[in-house]
PDB file of C-alpha atoms in Angstrom:
ATOM      1  CA  UNK J   1      -4.317  44.286  -4.121  1.00 42.00           C
ATOM      2  CA  UNK J   2      -6.038  41.270  -6.274  1.00 39.00           C
ATOM      3  CA  UNK J   3      -2.722  40.080  -7.380  1.00 37.00           C
ATOM      4  CA  UNK J   4      -1.661  39.519  -3.595  1.00 35.00           C
ATOM      5  CA  UNK J   5      -4.992  38.363  -2.681  1.00 35.00           C
ATOM      6  CA  UNK J   6      -4.783  35.869  -5.490  1.00 33.00           C
ATOM      7  CA  UNK J   7      -1.199  34.892  -5.044  1.00 33.00           C
ATOM      8  CA  UNK J   8      -1.818  34.098  -1.138  1.00 31.00           C
ATOM      9  CA  UNK J   9      -4.599  31.645  -2.164  1.00 33.00           C
ATOM     10  CA  UNK J  10      -2.682  29.739  -4.653  1.00 32.00           C
ATOM     11  CA  UNK J  11       0.382  29.681  -2.069  1.00 34.00           C
ATOM     12  CA  UNK J  12      -2.074  28.091   0.491  1.00 35.00           C
ATOM     13  CA  UNK J  13      -3.419  25.705  -1.863  1.00 34.00           C
ATOM     14  CA  UNK J  14      -0.066  24.315  -2.970  1.00 33.00           C
ATOM     15  CA  UNK J  15       1.083  24.011   0.914  1.00 33.00           C
ATOM     16  CA  UNK J  16      -2.124  21.789   1.432  1.00 34.00           C
ATOM     17  CA  UNK J  17      -2.020  18.093   0.430  1.00 35.00           C
ATOM     18  CA  UNK J  18      -4.198  17.444  -2.338  1.00 31.00           C
ATOM     19  CA  UNK J  19      -5.380  13.965  -0.853  1.00 34.00           C
ATOM     20  CA  UNK J  20      -5.039  13.035   2.875  1.00 47.00           C
ATOM     21  CA  UNK J  21      -5.514   9.714   4.592  1.00 73.00           C
ATOM     22  CA  UNK J  22      -9.122   9.457   5.937  1.00 89.00           C
ATOM     23  CA  UNK J  23     -11.504   7.267   6.858  1.00 93.00           C
ATOM     24  CA  UNK J  24     -15.392   7.812   7.036  1.00 94.00           C
ATOM     25  CA  UNK J  25     -18.632   5.671   7.802  1.00 94.00           C
ATOM     26  CA  UNK J  26     -22.149   6.164   6.778  1.00 93.00           C
ATOM     27  CA  UNK J  27     -24.529   6.866   9.422  1.00 92.00           C
ATOM     28  CA  UNK J  28     -28.341   7.626   8.652  1.00 90.00           C
ATOM     29  CA  UNK J  29     -27.475   8.452   4.956  1.00 88.00           C
ATOM     30  CA  UNK J  30     -24.717  10.780   6.377  1.00 90.00           C
ATOM     31  CA  UNK J  31     -21.107  10.396   5.657  1.00 91.00           C
ATOM     32  CA  UNK J  32     -19.631  10.799   9.064  1.00 93.00           C
ATOM     33  CA  UNK J  33     -15.526  11.075   9.897  1.00 93.00           C
ATOM     34  CA  UNK J  34     -13.950   8.593  12.139  1.00 93.00           C
ATOM     35  CA  UNK J  35     -11.447  10.015  14.221  1.00 91.00           C
ATOM     36  CA  UNK J  36      -7.861   8.782  14.106  1.00 90.00           C
ATOM     37  CA  UNK J  37      -6.753   7.562  17.663  1.00 91.00           C
ATOM     38  CA  UNK J  38      -3.238   6.218  18.750  1.00 90.00           C
ATOM     39  CA  UNK J  39      -3.057   2.753  20.378  1.00 90.00           C
ATOM     40  CA  UNK J  40      -1.352   2.701  23.813  1.00 87.00           C
ATOM     41  CA  UNK J  41       1.197   0.256  24.601  1.00 85.00           C
ATOM     42  CA  UNK J  42       1.974  -1.622  27.902  1.00 84.00           C
ATOM     43  CA  UNK J  43       4.953  -3.910  28.352  1.00 85.00           C
ATOM     44  CA  UNK J  44       4.503  -6.787  30.583  1.00 82.00           C
ATOM     45  CA  UNK J  45       7.799  -8.487  31.756  1.00 84.00           C
ATOM     46  CA  UNK J  46       8.122 -12.105  31.274  1.00 82.00           C
ATOM     47  CA  UNK J  47       8.852 -14.538  33.987  1.00 84.00           C
ATOM     48  CA  UNK J  48      12.417 -15.166  35.215  1.00 82.00           C
ATOM     49  CA  UNK J  49      13.321 -19.025  36.024  1.00 82.00           C
ATOM     50  CA  UNK J  50      16.447 -19.921  37.337  1.00 80.00           C
ATOM     51  CA  UNK J  51      18.540 -17.897  34.643  1.00 80.00           C
ATOM     52  CA  UNK J  52      16.203 -18.299  31.872  1.00 83.00           C
ATOM     53  CA  UNK J  53      14.251 -15.101  31.193  1.00 80.00           C
ATOM     54  CA  UNK J  54      10.854 -15.533  28.766  1.00 82.00           C
ATOM     55  CA  UNK J  55      10.147 -12.777  26.469  1.00 79.00           C
ATOM     56  CA  UNK J  56       8.374  -9.578  27.218  1.00 80.00           C
ATOM     57  CA  UNK J  57       4.863  -9.121  26.155  1.00 80.00           C
ATOM     58  CA  UNK J  58       3.412  -6.037  24.700  1.00 82.00           C
ATOM     59  CA  UNK J  59      -0.356  -5.227  24.783  1.00 81.00           C
ATOM     60  CA  UNK J  60      -1.789  -2.736  22.408  1.00 84.00           C
ATOM     61  CA  UNK J  61      -5.118  -1.030  23.600  1.00 84.00           C
ATOM     62  CA  UNK J  62      -7.212   1.887  22.870  1.00 88.00           C
ATOM     63  CA  UNK J  63      -8.503   3.885  26.051  1.00 87.00           C
ATOM     64  CA  UNK J  64     -12.520   3.408  26.471  1.00 86.00           C
ATOM     65  CA  UNK J  65     -14.749   0.620  26.557  1.00 83.00           C
ATOM     66  CA  UNK J  66     -16.564   1.356  23.566  1.00 86.00           C
ATOM     67  CA  UNK J  67     -15.619   3.682  20.214  1.00 87.00           C
ATOM     68  CA  UNK J  68     -17.498   7.082  20.215  1.00 84.00           C
ATOM     69  CA  UNK J  69     -18.884   6.298  16.832  1.00 89.00           C
ATOM     70  CA  UNK J  70     -21.135   3.585  16.096  1.00 91.00           C
ATOM     71  CA  UNK J  71     -22.631   2.062  12.939  1.00 92.00           C
ATOM     72  CA  UNK J  72     -26.506   1.972  12.234  1.00 90.00           C
ATOM     73  CA  UNK J  73     -26.275  -1.469  10.875  1.00 91.00           C
ATOM     74  CA  UNK J  74     -24.251  -4.571  10.619  1.00 92.00           C
ATOM     75  CA  UNK J  75     -23.169  -3.743   7.305  1.00 93.00           C
ATOM     76  CA  UNK J  76     -21.447  -0.310   7.705  1.00 94.00           C
ATOM     77  CA  UNK J  77     -20.505   1.591   4.774  1.00 95.00           C
ATOM     78  CA  UNK J  78     -17.104   2.695   5.046  1.00 95.00           C
ATOM     79  CA  UNK J  79     -15.586   5.362   2.859  1.00 96.00           C
ATOM     80  CA  UNK J  80     -11.349   5.038   2.684  1.00 95.00           C
ATOM     81  CA  UNK J  81      -9.545   7.825   1.178  1.00 94.00           C
ATOM     82  CA  UNK J  82      -5.883   6.648   0.800  1.00 90.00           C
ATOM     83  CA  UNK J  83      -2.840   8.913   0.828  1.00 86.00           C
ATOM     84  CA  UNK J  84      -1.220   9.566  -2.606  1.00 84.00           C
ATOM     85  CA  UNK J  85       1.094   6.580  -1.899  1.00 86.00           C
ATOM     86  CA  UNK J  86      -1.132   3.946  -0.517  1.00 89.00           C
ATOM     87  CA  UNK J  87      -3.636   1.558  -1.909  1.00 91.00           C
ATOM     88  CA  UNK J  88      -7.116   0.285  -0.495  1.00 93.00           C
ATOM     89  CA  UNK J  89      -5.666  -3.021  -0.327  1.00 91.00           C
ATOM     90  CA  UNK J  90      -3.069  -1.626   2.376  1.00 91.00           C
ATOM     91  CA  UNK J  91      -6.242  -1.208   4.472  1.00 94.00           C
ATOM     92  CA  UNK J  92      -7.846  -3.819   6.689  1.00 93.00           C
ATOM     93  CA  UNK J  93     -10.805  -4.035   9.183  1.00 94.00           C
ATOM     94  CA  UNK J  94      -9.689  -5.620  12.434  1.00 92.00           C
ATOM     95  CA  UNK J  95     -11.855  -6.654  15.506  1.00 92.00           C
ATOM     96  CA  UNK J  96     -10.730  -5.891  18.991  1.00 91.00           C
ATOM     97  CA  UNK J  97     -11.666  -7.498  22.276  1.00 89.00           C
ATOM     98  CA  UNK J  98     -13.228  -5.072  24.536  1.00 88.00           C
ATOM     99  CA  UNK J  99     -12.682  -5.021  28.237  1.00 86.00           C
ATOM    100  CA  UNK J 100     -13.988  -2.871  30.975  1.00 87.00           C
ATOM    101  CA  UNK J 101     -12.207   0.300  30.381  1.00 88.00           C
ATOM    102  CA  UNK J 102     -10.157  -0.132  27.358  1.00 86.00           C
ATOM    103  CA  UNK J 103     -10.389  -2.362  23.560  1.00 88.00           C
ATOM    104  CA  UNK J 104      -7.350  -4.371  22.942  1.00 85.00           C
ATOM    105  CA  UNK J 105      -5.836  -5.809  19.819  1.00 85.00           C
ATOM    106  CA  UNK J 106      -5.766  -9.404  20.419  1.00 83.00           C
ATOM    107  CA  UNK J 107      -1.961 -10.039  19.607  1.00 80.00           C
ATOM    108  CA  UNK J 108       0.686  -7.454  19.977  1.00 76.00           C
ATOM    109  CA  UNK J 109       2.393  -7.190  16.415  1.00 78.00           C
ATOM    110  CA  UNK J 110      -0.570  -5.981  14.089  1.00 77.00           C
ATOM    111  CA  UNK J 111      -0.061  -8.432  11.359  1.00 78.00           C
ATOM    112  CA  UNK J 112      -0.295 -11.200  13.888  1.00 80.00           C
ATOM    113  CA  UNK J 113      -4.050 -10.322  14.230  1.00 82.00           C
ATOM    114  CA  UNK J 114      -6.793 -11.668  12.270  1.00 87.00           C
ATOM    115  CA  UNK J 115      -7.868  -8.865  10.132  1.00 90.00           C
ATOM    116  CA  UNK J 116      -9.976  -8.631   6.638  1.00 91.00           C
ATOM    117  CA  UNK J 117      -8.431  -6.595   3.775  1.00 93.00           C
ATOM    118  CA  UNK J 118     -10.511  -4.338   1.670  1.00 94.00           C
ATOM    119  CA  UNK J 119     -10.905  -6.610  -1.302  1.00 94.00           C
ATOM    120  CA  UNK J 120     -13.681  -7.893  -3.603  1.00 94.00           C
ATOM    121  CA  UNK J 121     -13.889 -10.814  -2.157  1.00 95.00           C
ATOM    122  CA  UNK J 122     -14.930  -9.346   1.285  1.00 94.00           C
ATOM    123  CA  UNK J 123     -16.389  -6.169   0.321  1.00 95.00           C
ATOM    124  CA  UNK J 124     -18.621  -4.503  -2.323  1.00 95.00           C
ATOM    125  CA  UNK J 125     -16.205  -1.624  -3.318  1.00 95.00           C
ATOM    126  CA  UNK J 126     -17.470   1.296  -5.399  1.00 94.00           C
ATOM    127  CA  UNK J 127     -15.831   4.630  -6.212  1.00 92.00           C
ATOM    128  CA  UNK J 128     -16.515   7.346  -3.575  1.00 90.00           C
ATOM    129  CA  UNK J 129     -16.907  11.320  -4.370  1.00 84.00           C
ATOM    130  CA  UNK J 130     -13.226  12.401  -4.887  1.00 83.00           C
ATOM    131  CA  UNK J 131     -10.605   9.926  -4.867  1.00 86.00           C
ATOM    132  CA  UNK J 132     -11.948   7.467  -2.542  1.00 91.00           C
ATOM    133  CA  UNK J 133     -13.691   4.243  -2.283  1.00 95.00           C
ATOM    134  CA  UNK J 134     -17.215   3.308  -0.688  1.00 95.00           C
ATOM    135  CA  UNK J 135     -16.702  -0.226   0.997  1.00 96.00           C
ATOM    136  CA  UNK J 136     -19.671  -2.345   2.452  1.00 95.00           C
ATOM    137  CA  UNK J 137     -18.812  -6.060   3.885  1.00 95.00           C
ATOM    138  CA  UNK J 138     -20.599  -8.666   1.753  1.00 95.00           C
ATOM    139  CA  UNK J 139     -21.443 -10.522   5.229  1.00 94.00           C
ATOM    140  CA  UNK J 140     -22.867  -8.377   8.227  1.00 93.00           C
ATOM    141  CA  UNK J 141     -20.210  -7.702  11.017  1.00 94.00           C
ATOM    142  CA  UNK J 142     -20.793  -9.527  14.325  1.00 93.00           C
ATOM    143  CA  UNK J 143     -21.667  -7.129  17.087  1.00 93.00           C
ATOM    144  CA  UNK J 144     -18.464  -5.803  18.732  1.00 91.00           C
ATOM    145  CA  UNK J 145     -15.679  -3.201  18.308  1.00 92.00           C
ATOM    146  CA  UNK J 146     -13.523  -2.875  15.219  1.00 94.00           C
ATOM    147  CA  UNK J 147     -10.713  -0.652  14.029  1.00 94.00           C
ATOM    148  CA  UNK J 148      -9.834   0.408  10.217  1.00 94.00           C
ATOM    149  CA  UNK J 149      -6.241   0.332  10.060  1.00 92.00           C
ATOM    150  CA  UNK J 150      -3.613   1.104   7.256  1.00 92.00           C
ATOM    151  CA  UNK J 151      -1.247  -1.943   7.455  1.00 89.00           C
ATOM    152  CA  UNK J 152       1.923  -0.602   5.974  1.00 88.00           C
ATOM    153  CA  UNK J 153       2.326   2.391   8.797  1.00 87.00           C
ATOM    154  CA  UNK J 154       5.222   2.881  10.830  1.00 86.00           C
ATOM    155  CA  UNK J 155       4.655   2.408  14.232  1.00 83.00           C
ATOM    156  CA  UNK J 156       4.316   5.862  16.374  1.00 85.00           C
ATOM    157  CA  UNK J 157       6.800   6.637  19.383  1.00 82.00           C
ATOM    158  CA  UNK J 158       9.258   4.126  21.031  1.00 81.00           C
ATOM    159  CA  UNK J 159       6.288   1.796  22.018  1.00 79.00           C
ATOM    160  CA  UNK J 160       5.279   1.153  18.622  1.00 82.00           C
ATOM    161  CA  UNK J 161       2.038   2.356  18.681  1.00 87.00           C
ATOM    162  CA  UNK J 162      -0.653   2.455  15.556  1.00 89.00           C
ATOM    163  CA  UNK J 163      -2.895   5.233  14.486  1.00 91.00           C
ATOM    164  CA  UNK J 164      -6.378   3.552  13.832  1.00 92.00           C
ATOM    165  CA  UNK J 165     -10.226   4.794  13.232  1.00 94.00           C
ATOM    166  CA  UNK J 166     -12.615   2.897  15.746  1.00 93.00           C
ATOM    167  CA  UNK J 167     -15.903   2.309  15.449  1.00 95.00           C
ATOM    168  CA  UNK J 168     -19.003   0.029  17.188  1.00 93.00           C
ATOM    169  CA  UNK J 169     -21.148  -2.409  15.695  1.00 93.00           C
ATOM    170  CA  UNK J 170     -24.422  -2.684  18.196  1.00 87.00           C
ATOM    171  CA  UNK J 171     -27.151  -5.221  18.120  1.00 80.00           C
ATOM    172  CA  UNK J 172     -30.164  -4.063  15.973  1.00 71.00           C
ATOM    173  CA  UNK J 173     -33.319  -3.034  18.161  1.00 64.00           C
TER     174      UNK J 173
END
């Protein structure tokens, strides 16, 4: 009986990945996980003038005018635990535009947006518990909506959606 239980426990541990991609944020001295969200894509058709058609345009957005997780200050500490084949420099912080009912990436391909990579020039980086990194911006972030994104990810689905981790920076009161 003991051998069977220990065998099942060992089999369960080996079936799990030892490290998984996750992003956390520090709020009130507690680490809170940032839920992964998938962007949604809308294709806006281009104009057709005589026989010349302009290129269709894609808009990537997240539903909701604000992220569900708020940072408690303008320099939030983000804990990033990359997957086994990823590095910290493959991650970036992107500011998104806030609309009435959604948050939108400024430009369609992820690489064309202005982003800040997690590099020592931009962040104070120190080791976190386990195999991770605690990253605090060197300059306070402006008030707004942000996403943490893995830049080398393959798009999800036919529309080319991305998996991102969203949070908000509010005015200090």
